[in-house]
Amino acid sequence: MIMNAGSGDSSRIVIDLDGTLIRTDLLTESASKFALTTPFAFFYIFLWLLKGRAYLKSRLAALVDLDVAALPYDQSVLKWIADKRKLGYSIVLATASNIKYASQVSEHLGLFDEVFASDAHINLKGAEKARVLNERYGVCCYEYLGNSTADIPIWKSCSIAHAANFSRKVEVFLRNGGKRGDLILNKSTLSFDCIFFIRALRPHQSLKNLLVFIPLLAAHQLFIPNSFR
């Protein structure tokens, strides 16, 4: 995890990356690209995952280059960030994605004063992200923009809770939490109900779901129907 020097004592807004700033997940993106270009990719992914998600992300980042300029950035979120910067806010990127990709996104956009991200040892997600931000800034000393239930520990620790492209469960939490700030939803793409339905299918967990096929592949039984019972 890397922390770059801040830019003063102005109000801060911390921005999540996967699913918030971009409408995809960089672990899925890097794993998919690795699988398409590497023989026995799922074998390696499985071994790395045994050492933890942080290690898996670091290995993929070391081997896979992503074109950060081509990522599906949420234009509504980018405009929201630009407006906040004009008001004097310091903008921070904090993501569970690997520091390599986070730094590249930060350099490409030129919007962030600090970057927090996962490394080979720390998966900066949920309670771990909240801990790091609280140690750096203090509890209730920053605002936070996220999108998923994994962000709830950070919303509980921040001063104002903003959300983008959120599920109904997140919306209920924010409306009852007493800290609700701005709710950003990109209406130019998917409707709220459609987003909720897609997230209910948990496509971000497709990588883990595919790992169950590794034993069948190793035993040469992948295409035997009875093997799936």
Tab-separated table of C-alpha atoms in Angstrom, residues 6-85:
chain	number	residue	atom	x	y	z
A	6	GLY	CA	-1.358	15.195	0.611
A	7	SER	CA	-2.113	18.751	-0.458
A	8	GLY	CA	-2.997	20.569	2.745
A	9	ASP	CA	-5.704	20.590	5.367
A	10	SER	CA	-8.745	21.303	3.176
A	11	SER	CA	-11.814	19.079	3.354
A	12	ARG	CA	-11.247	15.622	1.894
A	13	ILE	CA	-13.372	13.275	-0.146
A	14	VAL	CA	-12.159	9.696	-0.544
A	15	ILE	CA	-13.212	7.961	-3.770
A	16	ASP	CA	-13.575	4.214	-4.316
A	17	LEU	CA	-12.436	2.838	-7.690
A	18	ASP	CA	-14.073	-0.482	-8.655
A	19	GLY	CA	-17.783	-0.082	-9.316
A	20	THR	CA	-17.698	3.576	-8.303
A	21	LEU	CA	-15.248	5.554	-10.419
A	22	ILE	CA	-15.187	2.818	-13.054
A	23	ARG	CA	-18.061	0.547	-14.040
A	24	THR	CA	-16.004	-2.635	-13.780
A	25	ASP	CA	-13.638	-4.436	-11.391
A	26	LEU	CA	-9.886	-4.451	-12.053
A	27	LEU	CA	-9.368	-7.879	-10.488
A	28	THR	CA	-11.847	-9.304	-12.987
A	29	GLU	CA	-10.272	-7.317	-15.827
A	30	SER	CA	-6.713	-8.450	-15.060
A	31	ALA	CA	-7.691	-12.075	-14.364
A	32	SER	CA	-9.679	-12.264	-17.593
A	33	LYS	CA	-6.798	-10.908	-19.647
A	34	PHE	CA	-4.370	-13.278	-17.923
A	35	ALA	CA	-6.664	-16.245	-18.595
A	36	LEU	CA	-6.912	-15.380	-22.286
A	37	THR	CA	-3.163	-15.153	-22.779
A	38	THR	CA	-1.702	-17.781	-20.439
A	39	PRO	CA	-1.944	-21.590	-20.660
A	40	PHE	CA	-3.230	-23.186	-17.440
A	41	ALA	CA	-4.098	-19.687	-16.161
A	42	PHE	CA	-6.688	-20.922	-13.676
A	43	PHE	CA	-4.123	-23.222	-12.085
A	44	TYR	CA	-1.872	-20.240	-11.322
A	45	ILE	CA	-4.804	-18.105	-10.178
A	46	PHE	CA	-5.929	-20.841	-7.814
A	47	LEU	CA	-2.447	-21.159	-6.266
A	48	TRP	CA	-2.111	-17.394	-5.822
A	49	LEU	CA	-5.573	-17.138	-4.322
A	50	LEU	CA	-4.549	-19.648	-1.651
A	51	LYS	CA	-2.124	-16.979	-0.418
A	52	GLY	CA	-4.864	-14.382	-0.207
A	53	ARG	CA	-6.605	-11.892	-2.475
A	54	ALA	CA	-3.900	-9.270	-1.936
A	55	TYR	CA	-1.226	-11.663	-3.206
A	56	LEU	CA	-3.396	-12.724	-6.145
A	57	LYS	CA	-3.900	-9.102	-7.164
A	58	SER	CA	-0.191	-8.344	-6.873
A	59	ARG	CA	0.789	-11.297	-9.067
A	60	LEU	CA	-1.757	-10.395	-11.720
A	61	ALA	CA	-0.649	-6.763	-11.660
A	62	ALA	CA	2.969	-7.840	-12.119
A	63	LEU	CA	2.083	-9.906	-15.198
A	64	VAL	CA	-0.831	-8.043	-16.773
A	65	ASP	CA	-0.858	-4.531	-18.200
A	66	LEU	CA	-4.212	-2.778	-18.496
A	67	ASP	CA	-5.007	0.221	-20.664
A	68	VAL	CA	-6.340	2.512	-17.953
A	69	ALA	CA	-7.320	5.123	-20.533
A	70	ALA	CA	-9.826	2.648	-21.996
A	71	LEU	CA	-11.537	1.769	-18.710
A	72	PRO	CA	-15.283	2.527	-18.498
A	73	TYR	CA	-15.120	5.598	-16.280
A	74	ASP	CA	-18.423	6.820	-14.897
A	75	GLN	CA	-18.770	10.291	-16.400
A	76	SER	CA	-21.279	11.342	-13.739
A	77	VAL	CA	-18.754	10.540	-11.019
A	78	LEU	CA	-15.950	12.326	-12.865
A	79	LYS	CA	-18.080	15.460	-13.152
A	80	TRP	CA	-19.019	15.214	-9.464
A	81	ILE	CA	-15.329	15.000	-8.516
A	82	ALA	CA	-14.454	17.955	-10.766
A	83	ASP	CA	-17.179	20.047	-9.133
A	84	LYS	CA	-15.910	19.157	-5.659
A	85	ARG	CA	-12.345	20.091	-6.613
